[in-house]
XYZ file of C-alpha atoms in Angstrom:
726
model
C -0.196 0.065 -0.065
C 2.837 2.189 0.692
C 0.758 5.104 2.387
C 0.412 6.215 6.097
C -3.385 7.074 6.481
C -4.560 9.671 9.281
C -8.465 10.776 9.375
C -7.434 13.728 11.397
C -5.396 16.690 11.454
C -2.193 16.405 13.670
C -2.812 17.242 16.847
C 0.389 17.302 17.197
C 4.268 17.314 15.918
C 4.011 13.601 16.398
C 0.933 13.210 14.519
C 2.690 15.300 11.255
C 4.001 13.820 8.444
C 7.347 14.910 6.432
C 8.614 16.250 3.184
C 12.572 16.455 2.717
C 14.988 16.981 0.107
C 17.772 16.660 1.980
C 18.742 20.701 2.281
C 14.854 21.494 3.418
C 12.292 20.066 4.798
C 8.754 19.990 6.554
C 6.532 18.644 9.184
C 2.651 18.987 7.499
C -0.044 18.710 10.505
C -2.484 19.330 7.474
C -5.162 21.725 9.711
C -8.469 22.865 8.398
C -8.815 25.784 10.302
C -5.265 27.990 10.850
C -2.534 25.271 8.973
C 1.181 25.017 10.450
C 3.576 24.178 8.272
C 6.274 23.480 10.349
C 10.535 24.391 8.420
C 13.622 22.900 8.621
C 17.050 24.163 6.778
C 19.738 22.091 7.326
C 22.451 24.247 7.649
C 20.268 26.475 10.228
C 22.156 26.249 13.537
C 22.757 28.874 16.124
C 26.199 30.195 15.826
C 29.438 30.202 14.342
C 32.618 27.999 14.339
C 34.795 28.044 17.547
C 38.189 27.008 18.624
C 37.350 24.971 21.854
C 40.418 22.823 22.078
C 41.869 22.833 25.410
C 45.365 23.860 25.837
C 46.352 22.253 29.259
C 45.119 18.863 27.503
C 48.512 17.756 26.535
C 50.443 18.522 29.421
C 47.676 16.671 31.271
C 47.627 13.844 29.949
C 50.884 11.960 31.233
C 49.370 11.772 34.675
C 46.168 10.935 33.172
C 47.234 7.979 32.068
C 49.552 7.118 35.244
C 46.192 7.439 37.824
C 44.788 5.059 35.526
C 47.056 2.592 34.057
C 49.884 2.239 37.492
C 47.723 3.869 40.299
C 44.187 2.732 39.596
C 42.867 6.007 41.178
C 40.006 6.779 38.598
C 37.991 8.946 40.994
C 41.189 11.506 40.390
C 41.864 10.758 36.734
C 38.312 11.936 35.947
C 38.938 15.046 38.479
C 41.464 15.844 36.274
C 39.997 15.098 32.756
C 36.643 17.155 33.382
C 39.612 19.843 33.443
C 41.911 18.868 30.914
C 40.337 17.087 28.473
C 36.620 19.049 28.253
C 36.367 21.355 25.216
C 36.827 24.884 26.227
C 33.891 26.147 25.808
C 32.522 22.637 26.425
C 29.317 22.973 24.139
C 28.878 22.894 20.432
C 26.501 24.632 18.158
C 22.834 23.484 18.845
C 20.426 23.186 15.185
C 17.468 24.571 15.125
C 13.718 25.104 13.748
C 13.979 27.711 10.319
C 10.175 28.723 11.550
C 6.516 27.904 10.913
C 4.567 28.468 7.294
C 0.752 29.523 8.963
C -2.407 29.420 6.580
C -5.318 30.815 8.026
C -8.392 29.541 6.380
C -11.165 30.319 9.019
C -13.282 27.019 8.451
C -15.560 26.326 11.101
C -16.078 22.599 10.084
C -15.191 20.419 7.618
C -15.998 16.627 6.694
C -14.961 13.702 5.576
C -11.217 14.261 6.115
C -8.035 12.651 4.752
C -4.517 12.839 5.260
C -1.364 10.401 4.082
C 2.033 10.384 3.344
C 2.072 8.314 -0.481
C 5.195 6.370 -0.147
C 5.231 5.293 -3.521
C 4.520 8.743 -4.413
C 6.828 10.559 -2.210
C 4.198 13.171 -1.801
C 1.914 14.224 1.355
C -2.035 14.439 0.420
C -5.265 15.879 2.254
C -8.825 16.611 1.362
C -11.531 17.402 3.530
C -15.254 18.790 2.801
C -16.313 22.577 3.586
C -19.942 22.521 2.782
C -19.873 21.440 -1.197
C -16.794 22.488 -1.763
C -13.924 19.548 -1.433
C -10.040 21.199 -0.969
C -7.599 18.974 -1.685
C -4.030 19.972 -1.258
C -0.605 18.377 -2.099
C 2.703 19.046 -0.560
C 6.277 18.043 -1.765
C 9.894 18.851 -1.754
C 11.506 19.048 -4.666
C 15.607 18.179 -5.027
C 16.352 18.989 -8.598
C 14.506 22.693 -7.990
C 15.578 23.008 -4.259
C 11.946 24.142 -3.010
C 8.355 23.038 -0.939
C 6.093 22.930 -3.463
C 1.979 23.494 -2.218
C -0.967 22.717 -4.584
C -4.144 23.744 -3.105
C -7.779 22.831 -5.445
C -11.433 23.797 -4.822
C -13.855 21.865 -6.798
C -16.584 25.154 -6.702
C -14.901 27.504 -8.465
C -13.203 30.597 -6.549
C -13.512 28.910 -3.550
C -10.068 29.177 -2.004
C -9.306 32.113 0.164
C -6.636 32.561 3.178
C -3.609 34.036 4.270
C -0.101 32.932 4.759
C 2.680 34.582 7.216
C 5.642 33.416 8.841
C 7.035 32.995 12.143
C 10.252 32.195 14.443
C 10.332 31.934 18.037
C 13.263 34.067 18.094
C 16.793 34.920 16.252
C 15.323 36.833 12.558
C 15.667 40.164 11.903
C 11.957 40.730 10.471
C 9.042 39.286 7.872
C 7.372 41.706 4.768
C 7.302 41.753 1.305
C 9.501 39.960 -1.075
C 8.061 41.515 -4.521
C 4.747 41.825 -5.564
C 3.138 37.619 -4.553
C 5.980 36.672 -2.333
C 6.627 37.194 1.749
C 10.301 36.544 2.886
C 11.829 35.884 6.568
C 15.167 36.946 7.740
C 17.886 36.799 10.610
C 21.311 35.549 11.307
C 22.056 32.836 14.374
C 24.276 34.980 16.464
C 27.166 36.113 16.448
C 29.394 35.307 13.437
C 26.512 33.381 12.663
C 24.749 31.586 9.795
C 22.211 34.050 7.518
C 19.459 32.420 6.523
C 16.066 33.973 4.462
C 12.796 31.657 4.294
C 10.616 32.814 1.626
C 6.833 32.419 -0.087
C 5.696 32.893 -3.204
C 1.936 32.775 -4.861
C 0.165 31.998 -7.750
C -3.261 30.815 -8.942
C -6.103 30.198 -11.393
C -8.118 32.636 -10.842
C -8.828 34.814 -7.983
C -5.453 37.362 -6.792
C -2.869 37.692 -4.327
C -1.581 40.600 -2.589
C 0.907 41.023 -0.192
C -0.082 43.456 2.889
C 2.829 43.671 5.245
C 3.937 40.254 6.400
C 0.911 38.552 4.927
C -0.027 36.549 1.596
C -3.433 36.699 0.639
C -5.140 34.885 -1.217
C -8.987 35.539 -2.348
C -11.190 34.200 -4.837
C -9.069 31.142 -6.521
C -10.082 28.073 -8.099
C -6.669 26.927 -7.771
C -3.357 28.269 -5.816
C 0.245 27.196 -5.417
C 3.075 28.224 -2.595
C 6.911 27.923 -3.404
C 8.921 27.693 -0.312
C 12.400 28.155 -0.119
C 15.543 28.666 2.432
C 18.733 29.716 1.379
C 21.557 30.399 4.010
C 25.077 31.750 3.840
C 26.484 28.136 4.581
C 25.935 27.741 0.943
C 25.174 30.791 -0.288
C 27.626 33.836 0.057
C 25.972 36.224 -1.697
C 22.889 38.156 -1.664
C 20.636 35.667 0.069
C 17.437 38.008 -0.984
C 18.102 37.458 -4.851
C 19.428 34.072 -4.339
C 15.826 33.346 -2.718
C 13.742 35.221 -5.110
C 15.499 33.598 -8.219
C 14.804 29.872 -7.047
C 11.119 30.644 -6.394
C 10.815 32.425 -9.887
C 12.705 29.631 -10.999
C 9.877 27.112 -9.540
C 7.187 29.148 -10.088
C 7.928 29.525 -14.008
C 7.445 25.230 -14.038
C 4.330 25.042 -12.779
C 3.586 22.787 -9.721
C 2.792 20.164 -12.500
C 6.460 20.617 -14.308
C 7.803 20.511 -10.632
C 5.792 17.282 -9.632
C 6.919 15.742 -12.478
C 10.074 16.242 -12.345
C 10.389 15.666 -8.338
C 8.979 12.006 -8.773
C 11.021 11.178 -11.684
C 13.688 11.929 -9.191
C 12.259 10.477 -6.177
C 11.454 7.255 -7.542
C 14.551 6.925 -9.398
C 15.690 6.042 -5.864
C 12.937 4.844 -4.044
C 11.414 1.884 -6.158
C 14.735 0.281 -6.509
C 13.650 -1.964 -3.594
C 10.192 -3.396 -3.343
C 9.596 -5.663 -0.120
C 6.257 -7.429 -0.196
C 5.546 -10.424 2.518
C 2.749 -12.038 1.344
C -1.112 -12.843 0.658
C -1.242 -13.004 4.426
C -0.475 -8.971 4.360
C -4.125 -8.522 3.322
C -5.434 -10.226 6.542
C -1.939 -9.463 8.831
C -1.766 -5.671 10.219
C 1.461 -6.775 11.039
C 2.796 -7.742 8.434
C 1.799 -4.306 6.405
C 3.233 -2.503 9.173
C 6.448 -3.957 8.585
C 6.294 -2.812 4.748
C 4.880 0.148 5.702
C 8.266 0.669 8.226
C 11.110 -0.715 5.898
C 9.747 1.702 3.217
C 9.392 4.619 5.043
C 12.562 4.063 6.868
C 14.182 4.619 3.060
C 12.130 8.018 2.724
C 13.674 9.337 5.363
C 16.750 8.533 3.850
C 16.035 9.946 0.650
C 14.048 13.660 2.228
C 17.102 13.739 4.964
C 20.624 13.004 3.076
C 21.245 13.673 -0.148
C 24.169 14.888 -2.389
C 24.760 18.745 -1.674
C 23.002 18.401 1.723
C 24.408 18.141 5.338
C 24.553 14.536 6.787
C 21.264 13.435 8.705
C 21.393 14.527 12.160
C 19.719 13.411 15.393
C 16.283 15.022 13.750
C 16.761 14.146 10.252
C 15.909 17.505 9.392
C 12.869 17.584 11.141
C 13.218 19.591 14.359
C 10.406 22.297 15.854
C 12.634 23.359 18.862
C 15.224 26.175 19.151
C 16.445 23.944 22.082
C 15.828 20.658 20.541
C 17.126 17.642 22.554
C 20.557 16.881 22.919
C 20.925 20.327 20.180
C 20.180 17.491 17.749
C 23.501 17.760 16.960
C 25.715 14.641 15.358
C 26.155 12.687 18.429
C 28.849 9.984 16.940
C 29.303 6.961 19.442
C 26.350 5.381 17.702
C 23.375 7.705 16.694
C 24.879 8.737 13.086
C 26.714 6.090 12.213
C 23.145 3.981 12.591
C 21.211 7.010 10.727
C 23.502 5.574 7.722
C 23.530 1.478 8.452
C 20.329 1.217 5.796
C 21.942 2.923 2.488
C 24.554 0.556 1.423
C 22.364 -2.579 1.345
C 18.993 -0.528 0.693
C 20.232 0.209 -2.096
C 20.932 3.981 -2.089
C 24.472 4.684 -1.742
C 24.105 8.340 -3.320
C 22.617 8.770 0.655
C 25.704 8.515 2.239
C 27.485 11.389 0.144
C 26.971 13.707 2.822
C 28.210 11.884 5.702
C 31.290 11.802 3.571
C 31.394 15.246 3.345
C 31.676 16.140 6.908
C 33.935 13.847 7.265
C 36.424 15.755 4.929
C 36.318 19.142 6.966
C 36.242 17.271 10.365
C 38.889 15.912 9.208
C 41.068 19.300 9.353
C 39.751 19.810 12.730
C 40.324 16.889 14.147
C 43.886 17.489 13.115
C 44.179 20.249 14.987
C 42.627 18.677 17.847
C 44.823 15.564 17.705
C 48.114 17.705 17.527
C 47.169 20.339 19.999
C 45.308 18.013 22.759
C 47.114 15.215 22.133
C 50.641 15.308 20.800
C 49.536 12.496 18.067
C 49.311 12.724 14.496
C 46.080 12.356 12.021
C 43.165 13.622 13.557
C 40.606 12.894 16.383
C 37.012 12.952 17.093
C 34.850 12.214 19.993
C 31.408 11.667 20.566
C 30.241 14.790 18.951
C 30.121 17.247 15.815
C 28.510 19.510 14.866
C 27.820 21.519 11.038
C 31.681 23.257 11.747
C 32.509 19.628 11.934
C 33.877 20.173 15.287
C 36.105 17.565 16.744
C 36.957 18.925 20.806
C 35.303 17.042 23.210
C 31.313 17.786 24.262
C 29.834 18.415 27.401
C 31.781 17.550 30.518
C 30.215 14.388 31.146
C 32.634 11.791 31.833
C 30.524 8.273 30.664
C 30.726 10.028 26.999
C 32.700 13.259 26.116
C 36.552 11.974 26.844
C 36.002 9.200 24.028
C 38.142 9.268 21.001
C 36.796 6.596 18.863
C 34.136 8.475 17.481
C 36.374 9.450 13.897
C 37.712 6.630 13.700
C 34.021 4.440 14.135
C 33.108 7.219 11.153
C 35.610 6.367 9.253
C 35.036 2.699 9.160
C 32.158 4.196 6.487
C 34.301 4.126 3.799
C 35.710 0.770 3.321
C 32.111 -0.202 3.715
C 30.806 2.545 1.214
C 33.962 1.110 -0.629
C 32.879 -2.748 -0.772
C 29.251 -1.637 -1.772
C 30.065 0.209 -4.652
C 34.062 -0.544 -5.727
C 34.408 2.890 -7.125
C 38.303 3.314 -6.848
C 38.008 7.187 -7.486
C 36.232 7.500 -4.250
C 38.724 5.181 -2.501
C 41.662 6.994 -3.688
C 39.841 10.467 -2.417
C 38.836 9.539 1.252
C 42.541 7.054 1.801
C 44.080 10.449 3.496
C 41.027 10.296 6.023
C 41.121 7.223 6.812
C 45.032 7.029 6.687
C 44.973 9.954 9.073
C 42.073 8.344 11.454
C 44.695 5.849 11.834
C 47.919 7.202 12.475
C 46.442 8.805 15.030
C 46.147 5.502 17.319
C 49.659 4.648 16.135
C 50.625 8.102 18.408
C 48.057 7.470 20.918
C 48.025 3.901 22.175
C 50.038 3.110 25.177
C 51.433 -0.433 25.725
C 49.738 -2.763 28.823
C 51.257 -5.652 29.716
C 52.179 -6.454 26.235
C 48.837 -4.995 24.673
C 48.240 -1.963 23.180
C 45.543 -0.037 24.312
C 43.420 3.445 24.221
C 43.875 5.485 27.626
C 42.176 7.541 28.748
C 38.426 6.254 27.611
C 35.085 5.063 27.794
C 32.726 2.496 26.753
C 30.294 4.821 25.559
C 27.633 5.777 27.904
C 28.231 3.306 30.752
C 29.368 2.824 34.264
C 31.108 0.561 36.146
C 31.267 -0.687 39.983
C 34.899 -1.172 41.032
C 35.371 -4.056 44.105
C 35.599 -1.231 46.567
C 31.958 0.061 45.268
C 33.143 2.939 43.912
C 31.630 3.838 40.373
C 33.747 4.513 37.270
C 33.795 5.169 33.813
C 37.295 6.019 32.814
C 39.321 3.104 31.214
C 42.067 1.567 29.265
C 41.208 -0.433 26.257
C 37.158 -0.806 26.475
C 35.936 -3.492 23.832
C 34.177 -1.333 21.494
C 37.153 0.709 21.430
C 39.370 -2.347 19.784
C 36.980 -3.885 17.974
C 36.409 -0.686 16.220
C 40.327 0.035 15.924
C 40.460 -3.586 14.246
C 37.642 -2.508 11.387
C 39.411 0.991 11.158
C 42.882 -0.575 10.332
C 41.241 -3.926 8.612
C 40.093 -1.485 5.906
C 42.989 0.858 6.113
C 45.341 -2.184 5.008
C 42.697 -3.283 2.428
C 42.747 0.055 1.386
C 45.981 0.411 0.947
C 46.737 -2.632 -0.750
C 43.800 -1.825 -3.026
C 45.324 1.096 -4.265
C 49.242 0.173 -4.411
C 50.271 1.335 -1.438
C 52.746 -0.052 0.439
C 54.735 2.228 2.903
C 56.183 2.436 6.710
C 52.560 3.612 8.507
C 51.129 0.717 6.314
C 53.824 -2.071 7.769
C 53.731 -0.131 11.102
C 49.688 -1.168 11.297
C 50.377 -4.939 10.592
C 52.077 -4.766 14.114
C 49.703 -3.271 15.734
C 47.090 -4.659 14.528
C 48.556 -7.692 16.311
C 48.206 -6.540 19.855
C 45.578 -5.053 20.501
C 43.658 -6.927 22.837
C 40.741 -9.487 22.046
C 37.840 -9.886 22.921
C 36.968 -11.863 25.996
C 33.874 -13.929 27.789
C 33.017 -12.556 31.110
C 31.589 -14.230 34.498
C 28.147 -14.536 33.607
C 29.289 -15.752 30.115
C 29.418 -12.232 28.330
C 30.945 -10.864 26.265
C 33.397 -8.135 28.993
C 32.862 -4.711 28.172
C 35.609 -3.412 29.447
C 39.203 -5.076 30.132
C 38.286 -6.112 33.652
C 34.954 -8.146 34.935
C 33.224 -5.113 35.938
C 29.531 -5.383 37.689
C 27.459 -2.630 35.546
C 25.580 0.393 37.587
C 22.858 0.213 35.000
C 22.875 -3.838 33.700
C 19.962 -2.897 31.328
C 21.847 -0.194 29.512
C 20.448 1.482 26.175
C 24.530 1.088 24.658
C 25.711 -2.396 24.141
C 29.134 -1.275 22.716
C 30.858 -4.155 23.613
C 28.577 -6.300 20.840
C 29.799 -3.768 17.829
C 31.853 -6.825 16.792
C 28.609 -8.342 16.257
C 27.032 -5.865 14.640
C 27.513 -3.356 12.650
C 30.783 -5.364 12.208
C 30.981 -8.712 11.588
C 34.154 -9.889 13.759
C 31.637 -11.727 15.820
C 30.015 -14.495 13.284
C 27.703 -17.619 14.818
C 30.151 -19.770 12.468
C 33.303 -18.329 12.409
C 33.563 -17.379 16.153
C 30.973 -19.922 17.997
C 31.936 -18.993 21.559
C 31.524 -15.064 21.287
C 28.261 -15.589 19.466
C 26.792 -17.365 22.532
C 28.710 -15.475 24.731
C 26.883 -12.318 22.283
C 23.435 -13.811 22.792
C 24.411 -14.306 26.343
C 24.795 -10.112 26.600
C 22.037 -9.514 25.326
C 19.487 -11.520 27.119
C 21.323 -9.886 30.073
C 20.764 -6.506 28.563
C 16.955 -7.398 27.864
C 16.287 -9.026 31.167
C 17.361 -5.826 33.135
C 14.887 -3.440 30.534
C 17.232 -3.205 28.017
C 16.215 -2.047 24.342
C 14.329 0.742 26.008
C 15.166 3.264 23.636
C 14.188 3.483 19.753
C 17.583 3.187 18.503
C 18.672 0.730 21.146
C 15.667 -1.313 20.475
C 16.438 -1.040 16.452
C 19.584 -1.861 17.209
C 18.948 -5.148 19.233
C 17.026 -6.130 16.206
C 19.772 -6.295 14.252
C 22.415 -7.866 16.498
C 19.691 -11.443 16.869
C 19.283 -10.998 12.860
C 23.223 -11.182 12.687
C 22.472 -14.188 15.071
C 20.408 -16.074 12.647
C 17.604 -15.202 15.692
C 14.486 -14.308 13.885
C 12.002 -14.955 16.190
C 13.911 -12.654 18.487
C 14.115 -9.956 16.032
C 10.677 -10.304 15.133
C 9.588 -9.781 18.423
C 11.980 -7.188 19.274
C 10.187 -5.508 15.934
C 7.199 -5.471 17.298
C 7.816 -4.144 21.122
C 9.367 -1.120 18.962
C 6.379 -0.692 17.137
C 4.523 -0.769 20.258
C 7.122 1.537 22.307
C 9.372 3.070 20.760
C 7.361 4.704 17.292
C 5.350 7.915 17.344
C 2.136 7.604 15.197
C 3.500 9.248 12.187
C 5.567 6.077 12.338
C 8.768 8.586 13.601
C 10.882 6.698 16.426
C 11.111 7.945 20.168
C 13.293 8.534 23.130
C 11.813 8.933 26.809
C 13.051 12.388 27.850
C 11.861 13.777 30.962
C 8.434 12.674 31.393
C 7.684 11.615 27.848
C 9.059 11.184 24.097
C 11.260 13.300 21.638
C 11.679 11.931 17.777
C 14.899 10.652 17.323
C 15.505 9.604 13.823
C 18.155 6.336 14.422
C 15.517 3.858 15.465
C 14.124 4.266 12.181
C 16.968 3.848 10.088
C 18.017 1.196 12.644
C 14.911 -0.549 12.279
C 15.092 -0.333 8.846
C 18.465 -2.156 8.010
C 17.577 -4.812 10.709
C 14.471 -5.648 8.246
C 17.437 -5.754 5.361
C 20.078 -7.756 7.151
C 16.755 -10.623 8.334
C 16.454 -11.160 4.715
C 19.805 -10.537 3.124
C 23.212 -10.555 4.847
C 26.343 -9.732 2.952
C 30.221 -9.523 3.406
C 33.494 -9.597 1.168
C 32.976 -13.752 1.394
C 29.299 -14.294 1.749
C 25.950 -13.743 0.822
C 23.453 -15.287 2.974
C 19.609 -15.302 1.773
C 16.875 -15.352 4.214
C 19.241 -15.476 7.285
C 17.211 -14.584 9.931
C 13.343 -14.750 8.608
C 10.229 -15.368 11.417
C 7.971 -17.898 10.728
C 5.199 -15.006 10.517
C 7.213 -13.828 7.405
C 6.746 -17.371 5.690
C 6.393 -16.112 2.323
C 7.400 -13.329 0.685
C 9.599 -11.291 -1.943
C 12.179 -8.617 -1.961
C 13.067 -6.613 -5.186
C 16.838 -4.667 -5.273
C 18.649 -5.429 -1.612
C 22.493 -4.315 -2.463
C 24.826 -6.837 -2.073
C 28.848 -6.362 -0.998
C 30.754 -6.410 -4.758
C 28.266 -4.215 -6.622
C 25.122 -5.919 -7.174
C 20.806 -6.376 -6.421
C 18.940 -9.151 -5.337
C 15.286 -10.056 -6.703
C 14.088 -12.835 -4.826
C 11.167 -14.807 -3.574
C 10.860 -17.649 -1.010
C 7.418 -19.766 0.238
C 7.589 -21.619 3.702
C 10.452 -19.360 4.803
C 12.845 -21.620 2.192
C 14.442 -19.534 -1.112
C 12.102 -19.925 -4.135
C 13.932 -17.980 -6.886
C 17.143 -15.985 -6.813
C 18.852 -13.802 -9.337
C 21.589 -11.790 -8.434
C 22.214 -8.558 -11.082
C 25.779 -7.612 -11.186
C 27.149 -4.284 -11.630
C 30.636 -5.314 -11.400
C 32.115 -8.426 -11.781
C 31.396 -10.518 -8.421
C 33.068 -13.697 -7.142
C 31.234 -14.979 -3.722
C 29.842 -17.739 -1.824
C 26.072 -17.638 -1.530
C 24.039 -19.507 1.117
C 20.699 -20.522 1.287
C 17.996 -23.158 2.220
C 21.082 -24.984 4.080
C 22.897 -25.262 0.810
C 26.007 -23.410 -0.104
C 27.524 -22.683 -3.793
C 30.740 -20.575 -4.341
C 29.791 -17.804 -7.660
C 31.562 -16.061 -10.413
C 29.450 -13.242 -12.224
C 30.335 -11.502 -14.748
C 29.698 -7.187 -14.932
C 26.497 -6.259 -16.111
C 25.184 -9.868 -16.060
C 21.947 -11.306 -14.701
C 22.713 -14.345 -12.616
C 20.150 -16.829 -12.113
C 21.274 -18.850 -8.851
C 17.350 -20.882 -8.555
């Protein structure tokens, strides 16, 4: 069906429907009296770039390491870290709403109301009757035109009459006339901050448009179109007013029909690459219909929030209604930003990965400065957060998270992931210096401890342990997740070096370092140990499951390759859930991926249903507990979409497994267009939980082991070939 439907206007933001084109987005409420269209521009962040490097870090670092490694005085180490390793100032910049577009209709009552997000079309639609007058509404966000288009049509000639204005809570300089049928709102985001201008242009068939003060007035029209654009100084260095007017006039000349056709051609080329059906039972099983729609909704959000030329999806994608959003709606890089990009390669949206790599390029420059000044190291480093300015200094004074040096390293593992799906040698060569510098930082940062090389200081995001003395601590050396990320980072670097025919001193040293990184250990509960010591946790049901990075998103732990560690990973999951784990949207999504990697379709399905019931708003957007309620956080959507893909297909550089974690309730179905490593997509049908047919469409030449229905076959497929497996 591909639709998310309501029969009432949105009561609040969590029932509104999202549209977006990467740079600009909106939440559509569809109100019949005073309609709200909440606007966002991906580059509207408060403030300008800052130098937050703590100049006392480097001289204090030896004392902190001594307290951790020799004195085992974690309390004093943590005290010193808050002084010397925190950013100055401690905080980065927040992402903010662009404001609200208000459309005043003045209808006292309406009948036959409906509102929906049509995923197949990439359009929000609403309609209702005012007496005998049927009012139809369409909303879209065009990537080619970089505008939002809104069309209203009345069934009775001259039946449209409304006014339009824009507001913003603060940080804007004014609103008013842009030209004879346009208004604008403009301002700047603080001292040295980003300048912005938001514009709305109205055109009609029949009736007339006038501008009075800060209002657009439409009277007696048969049809009306609003074009909305946002320009900022982050992208446009010239006159924002002229850029805005040029953008709006260009859209107006196209007409709404041409704009819609162009939008749908662009959107459908991406969206319709993948189609999921869970069979005939969908008609009688709402849960299965929900899975289909939720999976495609996650892909819709990828297309709408992360396109070439835009910023990456932040904690809320691009859809944020607040001036002070939760966690500043930044880029949290101790899992959340990474999770935002879990589905893009497997779900055949590789282009949507590009904004993340563009951010990494900017982080590379600032991260080199932080590495040199704070740690005396080569290469580049980033901690657990970054922002629009690619700030790499520690964020907050929060011991469980702030002093973690692995954020840039984890992001850089995406470089090799993108390469193995695309085989794009030009991309790999372009990103290689960043990958190398991420490795070089650890050449210098790692310290020797009992014959091994470990990170110090570090933490296991965002968890707290209990020492035998009863003291609670966070700081450590060589957390399990650090070691796991380092193995992926360095292996990716070595493979990239081989692919690009690079062999030098840094490559040879990396080969030696990787041998001395601590291996995963099994603890007293039969679990994967989170720290080098088998500590108890303050919160056994913690939302982060950092020690299972090796199971997912990495594939260092597999059920057939490392059975003992896989057994311990399952025990780790069971303990987390036993104590209430998976209580946030993104954490539950991670758990689904982890069970998929353990080939446990029933547990994966159980947690998908839990996520739908407890961690999803009515508009299908993922939630996160905050205070006495919940807030929107997009990573749960992306993570669960990736998990559904993992249940159907798992692929790495050596093998591809069909239906690795299919639950009994998904006994029949088909998937078209999921991506495999190597540069290929698959079309597959199954019945009674067994693959019935599978065709591989190879964009590149591929050699891999295919596993399905208990069978195994080594295949060699030529570039451009459609290979019928069965």
